[in-house]
CSV table of C-alpha atoms in Angstrom, one decimal:
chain,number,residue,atom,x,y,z
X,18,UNK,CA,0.0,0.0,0.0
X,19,UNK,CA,1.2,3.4,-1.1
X,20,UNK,CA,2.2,5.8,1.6
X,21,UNK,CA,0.0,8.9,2.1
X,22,UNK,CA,1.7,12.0,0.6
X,23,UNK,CA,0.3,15.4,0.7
X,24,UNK,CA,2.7,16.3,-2.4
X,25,UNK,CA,3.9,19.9,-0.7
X,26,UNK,CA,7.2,20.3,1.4
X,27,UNK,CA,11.0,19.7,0.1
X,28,UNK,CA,11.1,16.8,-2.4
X,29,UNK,CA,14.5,16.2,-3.9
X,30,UNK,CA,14.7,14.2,-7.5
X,31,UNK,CA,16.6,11.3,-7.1
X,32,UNK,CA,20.1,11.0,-9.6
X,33,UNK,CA,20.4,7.7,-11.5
X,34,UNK,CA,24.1,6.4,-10.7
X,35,UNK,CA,25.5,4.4,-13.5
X,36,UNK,CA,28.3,1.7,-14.7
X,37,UNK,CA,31.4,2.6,-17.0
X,38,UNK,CA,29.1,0.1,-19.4
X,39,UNK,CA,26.4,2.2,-18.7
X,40,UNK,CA,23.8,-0.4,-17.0
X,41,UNK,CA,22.4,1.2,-14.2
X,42,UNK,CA,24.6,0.3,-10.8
X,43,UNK,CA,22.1,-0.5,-8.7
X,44,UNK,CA,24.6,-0.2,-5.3
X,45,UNK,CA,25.2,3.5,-6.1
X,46,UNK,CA,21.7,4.4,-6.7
X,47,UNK,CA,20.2,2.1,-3.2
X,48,UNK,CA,23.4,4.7,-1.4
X,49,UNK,CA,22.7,7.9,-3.0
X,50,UNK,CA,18.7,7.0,-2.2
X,51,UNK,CA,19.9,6.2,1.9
X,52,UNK,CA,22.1,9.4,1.8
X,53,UNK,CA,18.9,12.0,0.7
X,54,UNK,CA,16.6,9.6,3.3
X,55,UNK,CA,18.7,10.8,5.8
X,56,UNK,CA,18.1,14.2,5.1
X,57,UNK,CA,16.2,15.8,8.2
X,58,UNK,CA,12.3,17.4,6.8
X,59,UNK,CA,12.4,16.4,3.3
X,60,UNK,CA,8.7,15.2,2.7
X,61,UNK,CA,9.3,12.7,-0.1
X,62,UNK,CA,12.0,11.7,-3.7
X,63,UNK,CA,11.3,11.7,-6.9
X,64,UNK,CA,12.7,9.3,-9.6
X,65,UNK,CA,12.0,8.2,-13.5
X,66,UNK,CA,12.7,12.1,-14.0
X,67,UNK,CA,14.8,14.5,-15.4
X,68,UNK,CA,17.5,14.0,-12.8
X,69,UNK,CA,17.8,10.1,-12.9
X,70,UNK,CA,17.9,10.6,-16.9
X,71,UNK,CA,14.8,9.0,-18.0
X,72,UNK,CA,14.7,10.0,-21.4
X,73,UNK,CA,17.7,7.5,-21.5
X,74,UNK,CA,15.9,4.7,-19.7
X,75,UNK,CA,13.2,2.3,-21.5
X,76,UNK,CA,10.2,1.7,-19.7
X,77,UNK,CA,11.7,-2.1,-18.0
X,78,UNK,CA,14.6,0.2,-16.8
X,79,UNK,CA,12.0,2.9,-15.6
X,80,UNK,CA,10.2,-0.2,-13.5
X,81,UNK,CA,13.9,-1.5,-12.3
X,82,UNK,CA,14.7,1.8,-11.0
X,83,UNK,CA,11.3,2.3,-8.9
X,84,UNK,CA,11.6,-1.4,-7.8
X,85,UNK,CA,14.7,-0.2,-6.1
X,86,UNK,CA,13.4,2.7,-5.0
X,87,UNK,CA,10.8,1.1,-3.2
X,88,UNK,CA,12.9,-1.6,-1.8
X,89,UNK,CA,15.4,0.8,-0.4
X,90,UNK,CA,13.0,3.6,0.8
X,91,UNK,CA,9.4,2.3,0.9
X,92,UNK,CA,8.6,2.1,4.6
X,93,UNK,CA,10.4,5.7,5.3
X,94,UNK,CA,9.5,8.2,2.5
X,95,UNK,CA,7.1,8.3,-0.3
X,96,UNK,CA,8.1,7.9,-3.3
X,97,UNK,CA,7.1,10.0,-6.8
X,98,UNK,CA,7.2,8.2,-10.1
X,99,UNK,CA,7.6,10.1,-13.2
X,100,UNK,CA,5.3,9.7,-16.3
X,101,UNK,CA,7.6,10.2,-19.2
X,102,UNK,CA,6.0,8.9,-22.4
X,103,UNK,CA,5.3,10.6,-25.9
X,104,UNK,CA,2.2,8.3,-26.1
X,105,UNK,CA,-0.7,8.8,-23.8
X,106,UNK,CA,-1.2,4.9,-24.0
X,107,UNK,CA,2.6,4.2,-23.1
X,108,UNK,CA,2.1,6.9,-19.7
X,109,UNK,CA,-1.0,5.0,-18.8
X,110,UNK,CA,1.1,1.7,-18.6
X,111,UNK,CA,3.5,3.5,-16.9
X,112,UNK,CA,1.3,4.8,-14.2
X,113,UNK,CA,-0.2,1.5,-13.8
X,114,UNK,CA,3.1,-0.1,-13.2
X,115,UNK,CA,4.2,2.8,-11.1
X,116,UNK,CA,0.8,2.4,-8.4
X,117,UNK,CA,1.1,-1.3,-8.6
X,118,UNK,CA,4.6,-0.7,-7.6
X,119,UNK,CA,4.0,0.7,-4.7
X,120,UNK,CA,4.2,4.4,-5.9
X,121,UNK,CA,2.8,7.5,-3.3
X,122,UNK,CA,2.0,9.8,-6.2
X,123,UNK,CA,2.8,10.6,-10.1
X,124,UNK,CA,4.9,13.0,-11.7
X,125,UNK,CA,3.4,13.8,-14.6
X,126,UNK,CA,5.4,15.1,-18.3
X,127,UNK,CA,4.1,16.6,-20.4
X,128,UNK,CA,4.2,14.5,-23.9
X,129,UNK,CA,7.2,16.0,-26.2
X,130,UNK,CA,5.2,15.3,-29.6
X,131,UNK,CA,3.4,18.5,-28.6
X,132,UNK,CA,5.7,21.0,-28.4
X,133,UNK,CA,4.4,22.8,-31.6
X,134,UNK,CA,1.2,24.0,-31.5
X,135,UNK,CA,0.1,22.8,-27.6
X,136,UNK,CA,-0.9,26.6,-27.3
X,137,UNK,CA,-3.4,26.3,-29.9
X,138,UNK,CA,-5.0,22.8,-28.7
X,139,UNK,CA,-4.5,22.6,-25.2
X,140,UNK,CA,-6.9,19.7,-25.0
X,141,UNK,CA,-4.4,17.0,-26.1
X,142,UNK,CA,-1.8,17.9,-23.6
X,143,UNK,CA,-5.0,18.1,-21.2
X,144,UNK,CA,-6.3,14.3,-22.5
X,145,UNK,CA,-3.1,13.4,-21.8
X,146,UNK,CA,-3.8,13.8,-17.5
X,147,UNK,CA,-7.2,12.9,-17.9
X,148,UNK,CA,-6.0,9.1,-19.0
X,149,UNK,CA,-3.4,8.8,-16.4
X,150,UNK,CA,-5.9,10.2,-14.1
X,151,UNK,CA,-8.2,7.7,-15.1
X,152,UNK,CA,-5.7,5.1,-15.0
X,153,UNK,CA,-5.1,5.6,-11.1
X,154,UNK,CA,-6.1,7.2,-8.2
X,155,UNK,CA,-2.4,8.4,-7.2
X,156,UNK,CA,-1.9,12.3,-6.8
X,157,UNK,CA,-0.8,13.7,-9.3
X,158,UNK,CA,1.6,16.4,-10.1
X,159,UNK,CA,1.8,18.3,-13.4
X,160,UNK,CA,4.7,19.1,-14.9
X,161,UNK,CA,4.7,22.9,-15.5
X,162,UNK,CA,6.7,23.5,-18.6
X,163,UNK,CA,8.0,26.9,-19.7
X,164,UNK,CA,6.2,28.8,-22.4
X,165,UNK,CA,9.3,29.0,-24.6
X,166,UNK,CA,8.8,25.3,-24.6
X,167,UNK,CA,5.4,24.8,-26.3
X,168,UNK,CA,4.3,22.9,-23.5
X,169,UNK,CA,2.5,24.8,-21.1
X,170,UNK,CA,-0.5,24.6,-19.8
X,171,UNK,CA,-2.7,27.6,-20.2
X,172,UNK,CA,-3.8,28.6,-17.2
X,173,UNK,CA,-7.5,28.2,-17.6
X,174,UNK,CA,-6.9,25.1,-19.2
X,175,UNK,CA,-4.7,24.3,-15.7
X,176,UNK,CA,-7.5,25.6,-13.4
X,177,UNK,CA,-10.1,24.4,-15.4
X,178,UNK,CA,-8.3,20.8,-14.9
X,179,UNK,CA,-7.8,20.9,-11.4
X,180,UNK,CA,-11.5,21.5,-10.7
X,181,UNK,CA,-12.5,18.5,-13.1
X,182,UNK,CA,-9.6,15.8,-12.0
X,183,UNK,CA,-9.9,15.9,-7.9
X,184,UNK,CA,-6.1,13.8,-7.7
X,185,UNK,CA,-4.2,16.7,-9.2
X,186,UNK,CA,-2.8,17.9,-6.4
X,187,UNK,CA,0.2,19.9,-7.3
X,188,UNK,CA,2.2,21.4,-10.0
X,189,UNK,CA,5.9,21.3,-10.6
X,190,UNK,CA,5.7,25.1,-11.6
X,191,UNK,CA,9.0,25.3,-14.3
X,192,UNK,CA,7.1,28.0,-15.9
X,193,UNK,CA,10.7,30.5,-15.6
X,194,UNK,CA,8.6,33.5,-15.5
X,195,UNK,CA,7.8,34.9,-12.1
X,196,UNK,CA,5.0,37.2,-12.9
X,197,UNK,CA,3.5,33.7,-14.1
X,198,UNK,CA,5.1,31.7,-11.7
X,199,UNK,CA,3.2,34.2,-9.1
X,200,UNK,CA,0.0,34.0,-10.9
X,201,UNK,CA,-0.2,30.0,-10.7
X,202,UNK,CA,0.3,30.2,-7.0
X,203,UNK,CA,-2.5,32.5,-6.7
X,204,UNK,CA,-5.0,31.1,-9.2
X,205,UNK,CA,-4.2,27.3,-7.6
X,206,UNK,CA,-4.6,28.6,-4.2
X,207,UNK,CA,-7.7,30.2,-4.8
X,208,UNK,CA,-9.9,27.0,-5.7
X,209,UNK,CA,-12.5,25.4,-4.1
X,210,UNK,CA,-9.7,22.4,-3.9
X,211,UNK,CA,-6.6,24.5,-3.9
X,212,UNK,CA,-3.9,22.4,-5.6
X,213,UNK,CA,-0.4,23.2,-4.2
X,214,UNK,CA,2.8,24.6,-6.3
X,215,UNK,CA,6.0,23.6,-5.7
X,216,UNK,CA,8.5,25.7,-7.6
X,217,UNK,CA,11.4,23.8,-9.9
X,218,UNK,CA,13.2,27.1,-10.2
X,219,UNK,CA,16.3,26.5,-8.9
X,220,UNK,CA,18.0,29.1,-9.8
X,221,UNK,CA,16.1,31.8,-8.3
X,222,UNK,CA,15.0,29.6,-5.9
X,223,UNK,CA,14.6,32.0,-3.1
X,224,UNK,CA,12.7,34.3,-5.0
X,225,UNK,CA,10.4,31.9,-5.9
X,226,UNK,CA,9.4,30.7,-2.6
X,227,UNK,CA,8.8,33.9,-1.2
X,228,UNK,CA,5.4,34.1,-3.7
X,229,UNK,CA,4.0,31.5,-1.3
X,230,UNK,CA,4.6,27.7,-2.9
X,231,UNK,CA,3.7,25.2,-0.6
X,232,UNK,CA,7.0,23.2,-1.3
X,233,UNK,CA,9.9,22.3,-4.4
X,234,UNK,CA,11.1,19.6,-6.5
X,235,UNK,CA,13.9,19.6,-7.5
X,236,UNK,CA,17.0,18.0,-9.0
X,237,UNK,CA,19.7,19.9,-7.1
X,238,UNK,CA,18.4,18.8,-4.2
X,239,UNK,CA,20.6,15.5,-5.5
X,240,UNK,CA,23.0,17.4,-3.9
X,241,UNK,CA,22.0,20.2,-1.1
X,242,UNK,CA,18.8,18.8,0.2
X,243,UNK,CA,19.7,20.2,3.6
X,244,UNK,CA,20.3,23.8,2.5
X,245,UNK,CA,17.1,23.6,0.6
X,246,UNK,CA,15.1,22.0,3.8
X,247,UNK,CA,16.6,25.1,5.8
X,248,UNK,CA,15.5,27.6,3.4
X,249,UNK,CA,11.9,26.3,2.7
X,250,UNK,CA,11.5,26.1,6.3
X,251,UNK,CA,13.0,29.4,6.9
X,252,UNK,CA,10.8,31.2,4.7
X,253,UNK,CA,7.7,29.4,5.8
X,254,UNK,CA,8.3,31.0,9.2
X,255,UNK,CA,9.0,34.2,7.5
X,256,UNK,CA,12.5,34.5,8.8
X,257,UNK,CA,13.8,36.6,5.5
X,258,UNK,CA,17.1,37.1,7.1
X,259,UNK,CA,18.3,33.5,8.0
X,260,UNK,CA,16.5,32.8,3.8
X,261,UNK,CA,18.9,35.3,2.5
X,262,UNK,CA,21.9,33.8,4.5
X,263,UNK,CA,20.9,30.3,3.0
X,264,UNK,CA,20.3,31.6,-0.3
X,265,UNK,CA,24.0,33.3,-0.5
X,266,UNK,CA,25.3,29.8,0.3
X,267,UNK,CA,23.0,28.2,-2.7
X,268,UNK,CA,23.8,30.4,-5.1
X,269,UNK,CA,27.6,29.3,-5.8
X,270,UNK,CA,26.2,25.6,-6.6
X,271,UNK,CA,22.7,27.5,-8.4
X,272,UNK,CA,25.4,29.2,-10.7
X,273,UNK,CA,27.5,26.3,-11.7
X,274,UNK,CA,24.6,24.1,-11.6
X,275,UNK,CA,21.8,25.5,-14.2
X,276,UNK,CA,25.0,27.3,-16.2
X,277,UNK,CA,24.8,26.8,-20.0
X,278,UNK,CA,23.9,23.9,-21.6
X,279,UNK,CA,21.9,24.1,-19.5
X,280,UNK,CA,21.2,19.9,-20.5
X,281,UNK,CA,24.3,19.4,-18.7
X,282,UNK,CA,22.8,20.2,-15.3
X,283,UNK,CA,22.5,16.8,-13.2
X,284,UNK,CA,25.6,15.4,-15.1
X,285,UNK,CA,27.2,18.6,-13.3
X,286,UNK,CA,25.6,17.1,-10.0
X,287,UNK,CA,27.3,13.9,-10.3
X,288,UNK,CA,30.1,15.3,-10.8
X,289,UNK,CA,29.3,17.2,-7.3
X,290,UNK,CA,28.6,14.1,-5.4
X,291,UNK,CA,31.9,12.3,-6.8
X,292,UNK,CA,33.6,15.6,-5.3
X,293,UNK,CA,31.6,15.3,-2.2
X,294,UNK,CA,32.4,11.1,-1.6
X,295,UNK,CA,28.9,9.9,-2.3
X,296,UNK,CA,29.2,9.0,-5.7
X,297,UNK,CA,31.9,6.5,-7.2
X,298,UNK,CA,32.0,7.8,-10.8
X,299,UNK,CA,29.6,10.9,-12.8
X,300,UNK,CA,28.5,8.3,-15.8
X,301,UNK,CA,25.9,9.3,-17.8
X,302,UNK,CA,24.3,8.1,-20.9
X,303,UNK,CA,24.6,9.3,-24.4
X,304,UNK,CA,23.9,11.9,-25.7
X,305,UNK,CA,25.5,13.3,-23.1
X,306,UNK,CA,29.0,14.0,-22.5
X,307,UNK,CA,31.7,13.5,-20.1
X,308,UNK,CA,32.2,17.2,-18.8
X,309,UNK,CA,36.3,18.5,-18.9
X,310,UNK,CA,38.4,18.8,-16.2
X,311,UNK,CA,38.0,22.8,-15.8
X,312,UNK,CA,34.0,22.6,-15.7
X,313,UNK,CA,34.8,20.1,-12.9
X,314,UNK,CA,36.9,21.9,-10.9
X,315,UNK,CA,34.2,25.2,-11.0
X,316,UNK,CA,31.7,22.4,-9.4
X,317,UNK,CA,34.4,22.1,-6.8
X,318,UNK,CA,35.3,25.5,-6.6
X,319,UNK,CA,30.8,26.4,-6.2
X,320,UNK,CA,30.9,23.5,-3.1
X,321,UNK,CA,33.8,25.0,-1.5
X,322,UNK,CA,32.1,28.6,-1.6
X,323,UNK,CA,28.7,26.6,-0.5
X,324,UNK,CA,30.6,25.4,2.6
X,325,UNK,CA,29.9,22.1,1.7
X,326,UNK,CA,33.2,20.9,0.3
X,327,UNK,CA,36.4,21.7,2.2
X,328,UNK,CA,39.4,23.6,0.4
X,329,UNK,CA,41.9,21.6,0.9
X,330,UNK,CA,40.0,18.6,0.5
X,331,UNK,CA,39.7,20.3,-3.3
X,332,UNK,CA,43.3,20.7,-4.1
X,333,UNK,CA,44.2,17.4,-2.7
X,334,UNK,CA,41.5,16.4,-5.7
């Protein structure tokens, strides 16, 4: 039985550790999960997303990778699945086998084969939640796209949603627009139901919270869950000084982090947690790269400004 989850509160995204042959190594993955668990006030972890590179995993991997999930963390912390299908009918198996794995609520993608044109019939992306939501009765939490990315929801397509689909519960607001980002906190909060937002904006995540989300997902929180947890928290209790003295510690790892590509952002976290001992090796799949030895050492150089990594520990690298 699926843990309850009230999808609001600090929710890092899992990072998907992997081989030099590039199968998924398993050990890594069950440690990295064990070191975010231990994590004082985070409410829940995400994996099958953007951070445990799941356009690079087929859907038997996607179910591996939640099995282990479960097994390593499914009696202490719920556990989000992604959705992360171009077909409606291939995200409808996926929830499935996500809530019959054991599953405490659903991330939900929006489906990449309508990037052009989503504006103009906002009714396929919303068909889209309506299946999964059919499929399940897990929460659900929408995947909040930017504009520039064709794959937003409008927002009266979004409120006109939450009122007709009672398990949306939340959205993972990626909108990159704060006037917007604003405005969806407002709207959401406003409803008979109110459906929480939990901001993705990671760098500028400060600012974000301050409009009033009710928590944040996000893939850095691989890496500085703590620093995240104190800063939600401080800024619930409206202590803007102690938020600012967090935020000037986030923003070294914010910077190198979500730098351009910006595609290059959780390989750049792996490379963190190899800096930081809790990773063996920053593999990732094709197409992505390796990143050189100069990028690495500005992720080094960002942790040691964080406080997080010690300086000479650094030039001993």
């Amino acid at each position: 039985m699926a843990m309850a989850f009230d999808c609001a509160g600090v929710i890092p995204a899992a990072l998907l550790p992997f081989r030099d042959d590039l199968s998924i190594d398993g050990p890594a993955y069950r440690g990295h999960l064990r070191d975010l668990a231990a994590v004082r006030g985070i409410s829940a972890i995400t994996t099958n997303a953007h951070a445990s590179e799941v356009a690079s995993c087929d859907p038997e991997e996607q179910r591996e990778v939640l099995a282990l999930t479960m097994e390593e963390l499914g009696d202490r912390l719920p556990v989000v699945a992604g959705i992360y299908a171009d077909g409606t009918l291939q995200a409808v198996r996926l929830a499935r086998a996500a809530a019959a794995g054991g599953a405490a609520g659903l991330l939900v993608f929006p489906p990449t084969v309508l990037a052009r044109g989503n504006a103009a019939r906002p009714d396929c992306l919303a068909d889209h939640v309506r299946a999964i939501a059919a499929a399940t009765d897990l929460p659900l939490i929408l995947f909040q796209y930017p504009l520039a990315s064709g794959l937003t929801y409008p927002l009266p397509t979004l409120l006109r949603l939450a009122e007709e689909v009672p398990s949306i519960r939340a959205i993972k607001d990626w909108s990159g627009d704060p006037v917007v980002a604003e405005r969806h906190v407002l709207a959401l909060s406003a409803l008979r139901r109110p459906v929480n937002v939990l901001s993705t904006h990671s760098a500028w995540l400060f600012a974000s919270l301050v409009t009033g989300c009710q928590g944040l997902l996000s893939g850095s929180g691989s890496v500085i869950a703590d620093l995240q947890v104190a800063l939600f928290e401080a800024v619930q209790r409206g202590d803007m000084a102690a938020a600012r003295a967090l935020n000037d510690r986030i923003r070294p790892t914010a910077d190198v982090f979500y730098a351009e590509p910006f595609f290059d952002m959780h390989n750049r976290m792996k490379e963190a947690l190899v800096l930081l001992g809790r990773l063996p090796r920053a593999v990732v799949r094709p197409p992505l790269k390796k990143l050189e030895a100069e990028e690495i050492a500005r992720i080094g150089a960002a942790l040691t400004a964080a406080g997080l990594l010690p300086a000479q520990r650094l030039a001993a690298e």
